[in-house]
Amino acid sequence: MAVVLSKATTAVRTLFSKGFFHIFGSNAINRLIGFVTNIAIVWFLTKDEYGVFSYANSIYSICVLFTGFGLISGMLQFCLEERPETQKESIRSYALTRGVFADVGIAVGVILIGFFVALPIQEAGACLAAFGPLVILDYLFQYLSCVLRMSFENQRYAALQTANTVSYFIAACAGAYVGGIYGTVAGRYIAYGASIVLGMFFLKKTGIAIPFKLATSPFPKRDLWKYSVSTQVSASLNTLTFLLDVLLVGFFIQNAAVVATYKTATIIPEGLVFIPTSVIMFALPYFVKHNRDGVWFRKKSSLLLGAGLGAYAAVSLVLIIGAPWIVGGLWGGGYLDAVAPFRILSLSFLFNAMRATCTNLLCAVRAIRENLVISCISLVANVSLCVLLIPAFGIAGAALAPLSVSVIAAVVAFALLRKTIKNLPGV
């Protein structure tokens, strides 16, 4: 017994020293604060205003999926792999300059859509246009965060994420109270601006230079773009799959109050994704560094998946059983019609967590084709099911679609991961 406790204590100390608990704790705090922020915004806005904001935010979230064309994930992968330091600096410079350039185009596109495309919920257009320039700030924040993460500065990385969430909570709530929808949007700008300044300060304290100069050392640009774009397409399709439900609820039902009800049902199940995200966020750099060691990769991935399955199933069960009290207690009787979709989405959380773990592990071994297969299957299935189920069953049908897709995606991802691991060196 003493030996077991000693090993457990040593493992905890190792994880603490490497920043796992900082990342997990930061993500937990961030999700809690983000959750409270969403509740507070619901209080400060009318139900129709919240529906308009949610609809515009859903469209913006789809547009921002293409931020930087995936150069953030490409930079993380290529800078963690074994290569000369001069090449890594060039990759960081290339990702910064090309990514910002790409996001200027995306920002213009968001503004044009907001002003010139007729949306089912008309009031959402101007709100969407206000989100446009935020794409660039979002990329800069992600870039600074990624550089800290791939430098294994996990404690500073965690602090930066928390600072961003806290500043958004303060600015968005104040903005919603004072200025309604547009005050909430302004709060997000303030939060990103403050976070970018803090991120640059952290990099300076760490001794990591921000490479404003153009890349000078040659590196495989074609490989970087191939990995970045493929990974981004895959990740975007995965995320798009689980954003379409809100978008299609608005399209088919065209009622801001119904959109608000469904959006409310998604907040906790989607918010708790921070649990698997925290684990994989900490673990992924190590899996990338060992992506040619089949024995290590198989052993650690089995441990990661097995422990995750038990933990995520327990979370889903608690949410399903407690749904009426959770929804009623947090949002009041006016939102009790969200209980049924809340329960369905709570079950979906389990499969989403397993899918996310498997697809990230596939990314670690550059299995981009396999991830694209999973993403395409998920997207086609989700669109088909939403079109069939939302007109027939309303918001309950909208929740059934992502549940079905998450089950399919998790099973396919696990099968492809097992097949990929068998082909790694040393297995």
XYZ file of C-alpha atoms in Angstrom:
427
model
C 0.000 0.000 0.000
C 2.819 2.367 0.919
C 4.535 1.665 -2.415
C 1.339 2.429 -4.341
C 0.828 5.693 -2.456
C 4.454 6.649 -3.041
C 4.144 6.063 -6.791
C 0.881 7.996 -6.910
C 2.441 10.909 -5.021
C 5.417 10.932 -7.369
C 3.120 10.916 -10.405
C 1.085 13.828 -9.027
C 4.245 15.824 -8.293
C 5.535 15.182 -11.818
C 2.277 16.304 -13.395
C 2.244 19.388 -11.189
C 5.812 20.344 -12.082
C 5.047 19.960 -15.794
C 1.978 22.173 -15.541
C -0.845 19.655 -16.014
C -2.809 20.875 -13.005
C -2.210 24.475 -14.029
C -3.762 23.796 -17.429
C -6.600 21.695 -16.044
C -7.301 24.116 -13.213
C -7.144 27.094 -15.551
C -9.527 25.464 -18.032
C -11.904 24.510 -15.225
C -11.897 28.056 -13.870
C -12.216 29.473 -17.382
C -15.204 27.272 -18.205
C -16.839 28.145 -14.904
C -16.322 31.847 -15.506
C -17.440 31.458 -19.127
C -20.514 29.618 -17.941
C -21.307 32.372 -15.430
C -20.689 34.926 -18.191
C -23.272 33.256 -20.431
C -25.786 33.163 -17.585
C -25.161 36.825 -16.792
C -25.547 37.825 -20.438
C -28.894 35.979 -20.514
C -29.968 38.041 -17.510
C -28.896 41.371 -19.026
C -30.374 40.761 -22.495
C -33.989 40.056 -23.356
C -34.749 36.579 -24.691
C -35.071 37.925 -28.249
C -31.816 39.886 -27.925
C -30.002 36.790 -26.671
C -31.410 34.820 -29.604
C -30.086 37.439 -32.062
C -26.673 37.496 -30.352
C -26.484 33.679 -30.283
C -27.395 33.383 -33.948
C -24.825 35.982 -35.043
C -22.219 34.395 -32.780
C -22.908 30.965 -34.308
C -22.232 32.285 -37.818
C -19.102 34.094 -36.609
C -17.918 30.892 -34.911
C -18.197 29.076 -38.244
C -16.230 31.788 -40.065
C -13.481 31.857 -37.439
C -12.937 28.113 -37.901
C -10.789 28.988 -40.910
C -8.597 31.454 -39.021
C -5.018 31.426 -40.294
C -5.810 28.455 -42.551
C -4.516 26.120 -39.839
C -1.030 27.592 -39.483
C -1.359 27.552 -35.683
C -1.692 23.752 -35.589
C 1.010 23.423 -38.249
C 3.377 25.578 -36.218
C 2.737 23.495 -33.106
C 3.394 20.204 -34.910
C 6.476 21.281 -36.882
C 8.140 23.210 -34.050
C 7.761 20.286 -31.651
C 9.307 17.844 -34.082
C 13.083 17.478 -34.270
C 14.560 20.215 -36.509
C 17.128 23.067 -36.267
C 16.200 26.021 -34.062
C 16.664 28.442 -36.983
C 13.971 26.557 -38.898
C 11.624 26.705 -35.926
C 12.065 30.482 -35.705
C 11.323 30.789 -39.424
C 8.199 28.667 -39.022
C 6.992 30.896 -36.170
C 7.580 33.998 -38.299
C 5.862 32.473 -41.317
C 2.831 31.401 -39.268
C 2.477 34.891 -37.781
C 2.707 36.921 -40.982
C 0.757 34.602 -43.288
C -1.865 33.867 -40.679
C -2.640 37.529 -40.013
C -2.794 38.194 -43.760
C -5.312 35.360 -44.218
C -7.433 36.631 -41.327
C -7.715 40.116 -42.804
C -9.522 38.485 -45.728
C -11.749 36.442 -43.415
C -12.624 39.557 -41.386
C -13.679 41.403 -44.547
C -15.794 38.399 -45.540
C -17.602 38.375 -42.165
C -18.401 42.083 -42.466
C -19.727 41.655 -46.006
C -21.926 38.726 -44.989
C -23.332 40.750 -42.095
C -24.249 43.732 -44.231
C -25.244 42.176 -47.540
C -26.543 38.624 -46.925
C -30.195 38.273 -45.872
C -30.221 36.124 -42.724
C -33.296 34.251 -41.401
C -33.075 36.371 -38.252
C -32.665 39.807 -39.838
C -31.392 41.664 -36.768
C -28.357 39.327 -36.603
C -26.721 40.841 -39.695
C -25.428 44.048 -38.105
C -24.315 42.100 -35.027
C -22.361 39.682 -37.227
C -20.631 42.569 -39.028
C -19.533 43.949 -35.649
C -17.762 40.641 -34.980
C -15.657 40.899 -38.185
C -12.319 42.464 -37.089
C -12.353 40.229 -34.008
C -11.035 37.414 -36.244
C -7.603 39.046 -36.378
C -7.387 39.559 -32.617
C -8.495 35.970 -32.096
C -5.623 34.721 -34.278
C -3.018 36.830 -32.492
C -4.218 35.525 -29.134
C -4.122 31.919 -30.374
C -0.635 32.485 -31.796
C 0.801 33.795 -28.519
C -0.898 30.986 -26.600
C 0.501 28.358 -28.955
C 4.069 29.655 -28.682
C 3.862 29.410 -24.884
C 2.363 25.942 -25.110
C 4.927 24.486 -27.517
C 7.675 25.978 -25.324
C 6.190 23.951 -22.426
C 5.504 27.190 -20.549
C 2.302 25.604 -19.267
C 1.970 27.779 -16.179
C 2.161 31.027 -18.154
C -0.083 29.535 -20.827
C -2.694 28.728 -18.185
C -2.413 32.201 -16.675
C -2.964 33.798 -20.089
C -6.113 31.752 -20.726
C -7.516 32.679 -17.324
C -6.732 36.356 -17.832
C -8.600 36.308 -21.142
C -11.654 34.671 -19.598
C -11.768 36.973 -16.565
C -11.370 40.095 -18.685
C -14.159 38.911 -20.998
C -16.427 38.225 -18.029
C -15.943 41.745 -16.688
C -16.080 43.545 -20.050
C -18.916 41.514 -21.597
C -21.181 41.697 -18.559
C -20.594 45.424 -18.197
C -21.122 45.861 -21.923
C -24.350 43.817 -21.943
C -25.705 45.822 -19.008
C -24.815 49.191 -20.520
C -25.031 48.609 -24.266
C -27.035 45.440 -24.874
C -25.910 43.234 -27.774
C -23.239 45.585 -29.077
C -21.887 46.219 -25.614
C -21.376 42.460 -25.284
C -19.456 42.383 -28.575
C -17.328 45.337 -27.463
C -16.472 43.438 -24.288
C -14.909 40.685 -26.378
C -12.680 43.204 -28.160
C -11.504 44.622 -24.853
C -10.750 41.142 -23.504
C -8.674 40.113 -26.525
C -6.778 43.405 -26.563
C -5.795 43.065 -22.899
C -4.886 39.392 -23.350
C -2.639 40.045 -26.349
C -0.689 42.643 -24.377
C -0.289 40.180 -21.495
C 0.757 37.378 -23.867
C 3.516 39.532 -25.356
C 4.690 40.361 -21.836
C 4.834 36.657 -20.936
C 6.883 35.852 -24.022
C 9.303 38.658 -23.203
C 9.680 37.397 -19.615
C 10.299 33.883 -20.922
C 12.939 35.094 -23.351
C 11.019 33.995 -26.444
C 11.264 36.594 -29.202
C 8.240 37.336 -31.353
C 9.585 36.865 -34.901
C 8.247 39.953 -36.664
C 10.892 39.562 -39.396
C 10.150 37.415 -42.415
C 11.361 33.814 -42.384
C 15.005 33.452 -43.482
C 15.968 29.819 -42.803
C 14.485 27.434 -45.407
C 11.933 24.895 -44.212
C 9.445 22.607 -45.977
C 6.684 25.147 -46.687
C 4.686 22.719 -48.817
C 4.628 20.171 -45.985
C 3.641 22.874 -43.509
C 0.755 24.060 -45.675
C -0.364 20.515 -46.449
C -0.492 19.612 -42.772
C -1.964 22.967 -41.673
C -4.742 23.191 -44.245
C -5.674 19.507 -43.972
C -5.755 19.667 -40.184
C -7.747 22.903 -40.248
C -10.258 21.509 -42.719
C -10.690 18.442 -40.542
C -11.018 20.454 -37.324
C -13.341 22.955 -39.002
C -15.615 20.230 -40.321
C -15.710 18.634 -36.866
C -16.604 21.912 -35.176
C -18.964 22.916 -37.965
C -20.795 19.656 -37.422
C -21.639 20.748 -33.892
C -22.391 24.384 -34.745
C -24.900 23.665 -37.478
C -27.643 22.653 -35.067
C -28.061 26.218 -33.731
C -27.805 27.628 -37.244
C -30.396 25.220 -38.651
C -32.780 25.721 -35.716
C -32.829 29.381 -36.678
C -33.228 28.507 -40.362
C -36.136 26.083 -39.950
C -37.983 27.600 -36.987
C -37.068 31.301 -37.434
C -37.936 32.199 -33.868
C -35.343 33.976 -31.709
C -36.893 32.676 -28.456
C -36.603 29.042 -29.640
C -32.992 29.633 -30.686
C -32.320 31.037 -27.206
C -33.878 27.944 -25.575
C -31.794 25.543 -27.640
C -28.628 27.588 -27.156
C -29.218 27.458 -23.409
C -29.445 23.646 -23.581
C -26.011 23.504 -25.234
C -24.124 25.691 -22.741
C -23.237 23.089 -20.082
C -22.666 20.013 -22.313
C -20.478 22.078 -24.624
C -18.841 23.935 -21.751
C -17.731 20.702 -20.079
C -15.693 19.825 -23.148
C -12.935 21.635 -21.234
C -12.311 18.346 -19.391
C -11.093 16.282 -22.384
C -9.651 19.435 -23.954
C -7.486 20.093 -20.874
C -6.186 16.544 -20.832
C -5.322 16.428 -24.532
C -3.940 19.986 -24.447
C -1.385 18.896 -21.864
C -0.694 15.482 -23.385
C -0.545 16.288 -27.115
C 2.966 17.850 -27.200
C 4.347 14.692 -25.570
C 2.534 12.456 -28.062
C 3.941 14.543 -30.932
C 7.484 14.177 -29.570
C 6.981 10.370 -29.376
C 5.096 9.970 -32.640
C 7.738 7.573 -33.990
C 7.880 5.413 -30.861
C 5.072 2.899 -31.388
C 5.423 1.100 -28.069
C 5.274 4.310 -26.027
C 2.443 5.705 -28.125
C 0.288 2.592 -27.840
C 0.770 2.260 -24.087
C 0.069 5.916 -23.270
C -2.861 6.243 -25.676
C -4.536 3.178 -24.137
C -4.132 4.730 -20.692
C -5.498 8.059 -21.898
C -8.556 6.541 -23.595
C -9.376 4.053 -20.824
C -9.250 6.580 -18.008
C -11.160 9.111 -20.091
C -14.022 6.760 -20.903
C -14.837 6.163 -17.223
C -14.573 9.823 -16.250
C -16.641 11.173 -19.160
C -19.380 8.563 -18.696
C -19.756 9.615 -15.054
C -20.105 13.283 -16.041
C -22.794 12.467 -18.630
C -24.791 10.429 -16.127
C -24.839 13.225 -13.550
C -26.036 15.736 -16.136
C -28.808 13.482 -17.467
C -30.202 12.713 -14.020
C -29.977 16.284 -12.750
C -31.222 18.030 -15.910
C -34.524 19.487 -14.538
C -32.870 20.927 -11.439
C -29.857 22.239 -13.354
C -31.873 24.009 -16.057
C -34.579 25.317 -13.722
C -32.122 26.443 -11.077
C -29.804 28.308 -13.434
C -32.156 29.815 -16.002
C -35.575 29.680 -14.379
C -38.927 28.210 -15.352
C -38.973 30.042 -18.660
C -36.265 27.709 -19.954
C -37.609 24.333 -18.772
C -38.393 23.451 -22.383
C -34.604 23.066 -22.724
C -34.513 19.963 -20.453
C -35.089 17.363 -23.219
C -32.355 18.660 -25.578
C -30.101 19.215 -22.544
C -30.311 15.507 -21.656
C -29.658 14.408 -25.218
C -26.645 16.708 -25.532
C -25.333 15.529 -22.150
C -25.110 11.988 -23.526
C -23.455 13.375 -26.643
C -20.715 14.840 -24.413
C -19.350 11.344 -23.686
C -18.886 10.456 -27.342
C -17.613 13.916 -28.273
C -14.899 13.603 -25.637
C -13.753 10.232 -26.962
C -13.852 11.463 -30.557
C -11.759 14.527 -29.675
C -9.156 12.391 -27.912
C -8.843 9.981 -30.845
C -8.675 12.673 -33.521
C -5.998 14.627 -31.646
C -3.919 11.488 -31.284
C -4.305 10.922 -35.019
C -3.028 14.473 -35.598
C 0.018 13.693 -33.451
C 1.098 10.983 -35.923
C 0.171 13.139 -38.953
C -2.769 10.892 -39.858
C -4.511 13.808 -41.573
C -6.273 11.653 -44.163
C -7.962 9.602 -41.456
C -9.157 12.761 -39.691
C -10.562 14.114 -42.938
C -12.536 10.892 -43.395
C -14.000 11.243 -39.890
C -14.836 14.903 -40.472
C -16.546 14.330 -43.817
C -18.634 11.453 -42.477
C -19.653 13.560 -39.472
C -20.611 16.618 -41.491
C -22.694 14.732 -44.056
C -24.470 12.764 -41.338
C -25.162 15.871 -39.252
C -26.598 17.945 -42.093
C -28.774 15.043 -43.237
C -30.084 14.335 -39.751
C -30.722 18.016 -38.942
C -32.723 18.463 -42.144
C -34.794 15.392 -41.281
C -35.161 15.789 -37.517
C -35.542 19.540 -36.843
C -38.726 20.031 -38.929
C -40.195 16.852 -37.388
C -39.139 17.166 -33.717
C -38.000 20.774 -33.232
C -35.163 21.393 -30.798
C -35.251 17.791 -29.551
C -34.517 16.721 -33.131
C -31.728 19.296 -33.308
C -30.100 17.625 -30.276
C -30.586 14.094 -31.607
C -28.605 14.939 -34.733
C -25.276 15.758 -32.975
C -25.781 12.811 -30.610
C -26.036 10.412 -33.518
C -23.067 11.999 -35.247
C -20.909 11.925 -32.113
C -21.514 8.190 -31.708
C -20.611 7.498 -35.346
C -17.527 9.747 -35.236
C -16.226 8.281 -31.959
C -16.496 4.695 -33.229
C -14.848 5.479 -36.588
C -12.083 7.562 -34.945
C -11.258 4.807 -32.459
C -11.081 2.182 -35.220
C -8.808 4.347 -37.382
C -6.579 5.193 -34.408
C -6.091 1.501 -33.590
C -5.214 0.771 -37.202
C -2.761 3.695 -37.346
C -0.995 2.760 -34.103
C -0.404 -0.787 -35.387
C 1.640 0.668 -38.250
C 3.906 2.815 -36.057
C 7.603 1.850 -35.754
C 8.310 -0.653 -32.991
C 4.756 -2.017 -32.663
